[in-house]
PDB file of C-alpha atoms in Angstrom:
ATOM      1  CA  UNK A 310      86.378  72.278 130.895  1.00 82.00           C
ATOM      2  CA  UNK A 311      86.139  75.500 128.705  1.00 90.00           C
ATOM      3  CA  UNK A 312      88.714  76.085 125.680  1.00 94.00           C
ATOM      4  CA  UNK A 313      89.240  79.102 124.529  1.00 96.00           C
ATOM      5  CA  UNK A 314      90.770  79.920 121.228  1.00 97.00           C
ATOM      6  CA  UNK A 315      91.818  83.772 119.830  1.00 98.00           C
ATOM      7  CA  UNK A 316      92.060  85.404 116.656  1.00 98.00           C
ATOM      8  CA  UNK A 317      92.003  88.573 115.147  1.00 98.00           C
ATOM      9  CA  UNK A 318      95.738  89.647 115.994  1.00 97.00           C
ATOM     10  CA  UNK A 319      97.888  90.647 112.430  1.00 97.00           C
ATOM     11  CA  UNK A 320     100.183  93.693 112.062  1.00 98.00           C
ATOM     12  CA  UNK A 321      98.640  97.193 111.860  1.00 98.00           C
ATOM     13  CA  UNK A 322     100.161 100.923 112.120  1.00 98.00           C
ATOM     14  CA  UNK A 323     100.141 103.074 114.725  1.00 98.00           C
ATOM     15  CA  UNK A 324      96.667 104.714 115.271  1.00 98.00           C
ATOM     16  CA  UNK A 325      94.757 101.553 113.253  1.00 98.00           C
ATOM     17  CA  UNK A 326      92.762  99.111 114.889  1.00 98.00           C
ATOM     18  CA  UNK A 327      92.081  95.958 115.440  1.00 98.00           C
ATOM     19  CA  UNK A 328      89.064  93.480 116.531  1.00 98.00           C
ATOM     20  CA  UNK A 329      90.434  90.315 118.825  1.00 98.00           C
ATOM     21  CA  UNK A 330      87.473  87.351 119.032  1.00 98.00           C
ATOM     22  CA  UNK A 331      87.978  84.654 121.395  1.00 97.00           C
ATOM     23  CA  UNK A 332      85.457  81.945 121.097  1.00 96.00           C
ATOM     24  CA  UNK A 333      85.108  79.608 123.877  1.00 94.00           C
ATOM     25  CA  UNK A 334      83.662  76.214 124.286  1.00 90.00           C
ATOM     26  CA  UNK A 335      81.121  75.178 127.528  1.00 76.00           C
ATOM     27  CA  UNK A 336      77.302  76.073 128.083  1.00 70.00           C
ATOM     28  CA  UNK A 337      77.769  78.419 131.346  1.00 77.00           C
ATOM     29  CA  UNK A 338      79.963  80.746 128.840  1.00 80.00           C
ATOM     30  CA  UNK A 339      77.441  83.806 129.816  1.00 81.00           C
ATOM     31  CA  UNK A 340      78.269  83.042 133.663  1.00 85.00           C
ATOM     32  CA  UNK A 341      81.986  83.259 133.235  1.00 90.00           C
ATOM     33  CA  UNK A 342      84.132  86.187 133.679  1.00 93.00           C
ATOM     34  CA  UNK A 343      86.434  87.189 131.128  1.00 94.00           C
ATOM     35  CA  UNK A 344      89.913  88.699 130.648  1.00 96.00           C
ATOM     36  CA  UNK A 345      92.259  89.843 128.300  1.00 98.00           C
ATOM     37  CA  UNK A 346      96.014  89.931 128.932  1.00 98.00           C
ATOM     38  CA  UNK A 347      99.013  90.559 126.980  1.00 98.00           C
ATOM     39  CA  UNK A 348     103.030  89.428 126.858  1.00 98.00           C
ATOM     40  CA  UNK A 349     105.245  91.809 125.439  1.00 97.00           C
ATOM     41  CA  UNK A 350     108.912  90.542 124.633  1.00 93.00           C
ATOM     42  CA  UNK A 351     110.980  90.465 127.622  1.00 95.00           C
ATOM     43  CA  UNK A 352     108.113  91.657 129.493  1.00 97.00           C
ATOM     44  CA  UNK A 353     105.319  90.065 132.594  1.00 97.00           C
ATOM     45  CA  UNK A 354     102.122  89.158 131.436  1.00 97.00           C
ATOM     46  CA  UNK A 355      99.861  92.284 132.028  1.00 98.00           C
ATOM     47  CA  UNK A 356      96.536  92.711 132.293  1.00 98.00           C
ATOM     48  CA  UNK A 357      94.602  94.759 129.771  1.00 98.00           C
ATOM     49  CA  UNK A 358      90.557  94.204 130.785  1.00 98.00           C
ATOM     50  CA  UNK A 359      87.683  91.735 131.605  1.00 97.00           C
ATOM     51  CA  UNK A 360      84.207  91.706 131.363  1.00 95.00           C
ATOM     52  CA  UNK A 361      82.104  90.522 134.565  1.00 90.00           C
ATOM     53  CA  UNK A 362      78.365  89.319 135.441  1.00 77.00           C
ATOM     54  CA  UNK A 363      76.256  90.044 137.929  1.00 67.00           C
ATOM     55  CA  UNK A 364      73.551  87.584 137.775  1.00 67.00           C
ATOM     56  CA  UNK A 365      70.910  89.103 135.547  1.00 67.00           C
ATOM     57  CA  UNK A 366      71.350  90.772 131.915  1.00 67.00           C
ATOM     58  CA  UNK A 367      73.932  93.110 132.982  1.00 71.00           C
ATOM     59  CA  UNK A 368      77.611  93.192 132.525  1.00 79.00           C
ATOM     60  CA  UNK A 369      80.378  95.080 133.617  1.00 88.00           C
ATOM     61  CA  UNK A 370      83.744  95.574 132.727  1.00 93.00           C
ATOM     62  CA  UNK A 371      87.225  97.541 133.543  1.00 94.00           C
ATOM     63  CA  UNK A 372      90.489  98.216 132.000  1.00 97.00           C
ATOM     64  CA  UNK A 373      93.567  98.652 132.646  1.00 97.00           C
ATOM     65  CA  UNK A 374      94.819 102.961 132.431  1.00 97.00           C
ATOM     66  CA  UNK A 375      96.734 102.188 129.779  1.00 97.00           C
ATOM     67  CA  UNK A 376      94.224 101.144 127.595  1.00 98.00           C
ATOM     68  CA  UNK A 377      91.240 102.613 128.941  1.00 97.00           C
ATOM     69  CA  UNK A 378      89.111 104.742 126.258  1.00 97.00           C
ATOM     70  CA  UNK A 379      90.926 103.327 123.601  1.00 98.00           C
ATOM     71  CA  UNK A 380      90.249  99.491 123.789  1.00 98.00           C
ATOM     72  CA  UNK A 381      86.491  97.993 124.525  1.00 97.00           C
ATOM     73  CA  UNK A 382      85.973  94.613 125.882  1.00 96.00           C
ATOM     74  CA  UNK A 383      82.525  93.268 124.801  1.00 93.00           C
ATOM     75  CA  UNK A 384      80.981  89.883 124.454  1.00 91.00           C
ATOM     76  CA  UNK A 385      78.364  87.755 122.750  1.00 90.00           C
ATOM     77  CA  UNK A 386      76.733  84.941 124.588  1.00 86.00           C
ATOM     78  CA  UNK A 387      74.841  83.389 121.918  1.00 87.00           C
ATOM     79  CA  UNK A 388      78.205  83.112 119.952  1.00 91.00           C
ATOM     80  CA  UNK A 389      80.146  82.116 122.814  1.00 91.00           C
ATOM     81  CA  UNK A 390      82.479  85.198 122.157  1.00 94.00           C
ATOM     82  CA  UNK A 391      84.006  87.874 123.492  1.00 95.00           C
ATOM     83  CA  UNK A 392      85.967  90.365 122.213  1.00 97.00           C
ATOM     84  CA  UNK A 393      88.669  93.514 122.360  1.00 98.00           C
ATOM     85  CA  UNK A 394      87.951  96.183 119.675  1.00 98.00           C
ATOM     86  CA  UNK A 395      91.358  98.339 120.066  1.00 98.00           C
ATOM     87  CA  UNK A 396      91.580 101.659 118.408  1.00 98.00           C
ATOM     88  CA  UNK A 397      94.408 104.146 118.274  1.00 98.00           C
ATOM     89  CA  UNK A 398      97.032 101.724 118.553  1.00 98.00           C
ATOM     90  CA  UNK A 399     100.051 102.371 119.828  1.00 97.00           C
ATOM     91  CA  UNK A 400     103.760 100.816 119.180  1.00 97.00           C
ATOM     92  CA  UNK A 401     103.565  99.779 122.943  1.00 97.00           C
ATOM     93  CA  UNK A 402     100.614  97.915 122.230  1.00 98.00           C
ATOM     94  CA  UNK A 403     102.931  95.306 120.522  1.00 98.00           C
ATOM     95  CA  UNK A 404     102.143  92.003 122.320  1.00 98.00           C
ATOM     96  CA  UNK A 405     100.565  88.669 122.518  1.00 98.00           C
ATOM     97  CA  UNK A 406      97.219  88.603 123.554  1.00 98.00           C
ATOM     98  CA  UNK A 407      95.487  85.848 125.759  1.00 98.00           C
ATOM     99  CA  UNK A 408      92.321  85.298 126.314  1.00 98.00           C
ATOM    100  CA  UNK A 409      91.451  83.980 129.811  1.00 97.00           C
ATOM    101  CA  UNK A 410      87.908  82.182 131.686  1.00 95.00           C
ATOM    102  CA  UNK A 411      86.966  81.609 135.171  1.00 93.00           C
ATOM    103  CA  UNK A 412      83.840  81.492 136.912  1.00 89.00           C
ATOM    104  CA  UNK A 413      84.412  83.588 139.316  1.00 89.00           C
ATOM    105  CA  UNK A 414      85.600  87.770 138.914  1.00 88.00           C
ATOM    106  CA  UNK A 415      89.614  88.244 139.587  1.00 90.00           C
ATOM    107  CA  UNK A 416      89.923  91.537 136.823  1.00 90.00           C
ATOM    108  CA  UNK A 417      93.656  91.306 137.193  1.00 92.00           C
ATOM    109  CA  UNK A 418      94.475  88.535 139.271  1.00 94.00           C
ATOM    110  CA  UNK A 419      96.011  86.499 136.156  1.00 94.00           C
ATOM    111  CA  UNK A 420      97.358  83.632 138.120  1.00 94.00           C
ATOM    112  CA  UNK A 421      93.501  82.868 139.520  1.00 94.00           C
ATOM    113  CA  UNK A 422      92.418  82.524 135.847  1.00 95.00           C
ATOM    114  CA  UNK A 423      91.813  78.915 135.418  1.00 95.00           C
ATOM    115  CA  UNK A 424      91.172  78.802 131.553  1.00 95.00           C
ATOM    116  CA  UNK A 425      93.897  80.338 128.827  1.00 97.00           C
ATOM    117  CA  UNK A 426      93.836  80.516 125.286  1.00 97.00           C
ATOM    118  CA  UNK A 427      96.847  79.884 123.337  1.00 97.00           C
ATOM    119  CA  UNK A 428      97.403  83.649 122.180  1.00 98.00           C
ATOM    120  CA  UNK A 429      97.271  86.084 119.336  1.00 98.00           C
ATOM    121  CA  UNK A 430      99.576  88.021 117.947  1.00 98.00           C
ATOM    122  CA  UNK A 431      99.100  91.810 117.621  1.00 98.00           C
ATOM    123  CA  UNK A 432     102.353  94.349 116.188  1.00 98.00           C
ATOM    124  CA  UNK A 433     101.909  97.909 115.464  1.00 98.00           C
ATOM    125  CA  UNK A 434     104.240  99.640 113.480  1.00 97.00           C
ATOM    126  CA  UNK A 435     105.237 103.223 114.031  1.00 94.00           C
TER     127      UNK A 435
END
């Protein structure tokens, strides 16, 4: 069982950023891949990236377009972390962000995810 709780969101303005954590219980954290999704009102949940291993020291990661060379998804084993730094943030960036686990790599494929955490809220303000 892995649990996997998220923090970091708040309220920023447009172009500001903001650092998401989401620290997760279990020893095989370094095996697991890693997402990050977010719910906007009204809206399906999306995917926004995930961070992947390949068996060694090396990870790899994607991201959705509509993030990609703003937001970086990182993570620290020995902490049991990962993270999203997000910079030039957008109004559309308004959302709740999850956190999800799961052994093996599905990028987007939320409904494979088997671990969620219980979300964080991010608003930007134009």
């Amino acid at each position: 069982q892995v649990q996997l709780v998220e923090s970091g969101g708040g309220l920023v303005q447009a172009g500001g950023s903001l650092r998401l954590s989401c620290a997760a219980s279990g020893r095989t954290f370094g095996s697991y891949a890693m997402g990050w999704f977010r719910q906007a009102p009204g809206k399906e949940r999306e995917f926004v990236a995930a961070i992947g291993w390949t068996g060694g020291v090396t990870y790899y990661a994607d991201y959705a377009d509509s993030v990609k060379g703003r937001f970086t998804i990182s993570r620290e084993n020995a902490k049991n972390t990962v993270y999203l730094q997000m910079n030039s943030l957008e109004p559309e960036d308004t959302a709740v962000y999850y956190c999800a686990a799961d052994p093996r790599w599905y990028r987007d494929r939320k409904s494979e995810y088997r671990y969620w955490g219980q979300g964080t809220q991010v608003t930007v303000s134009s």
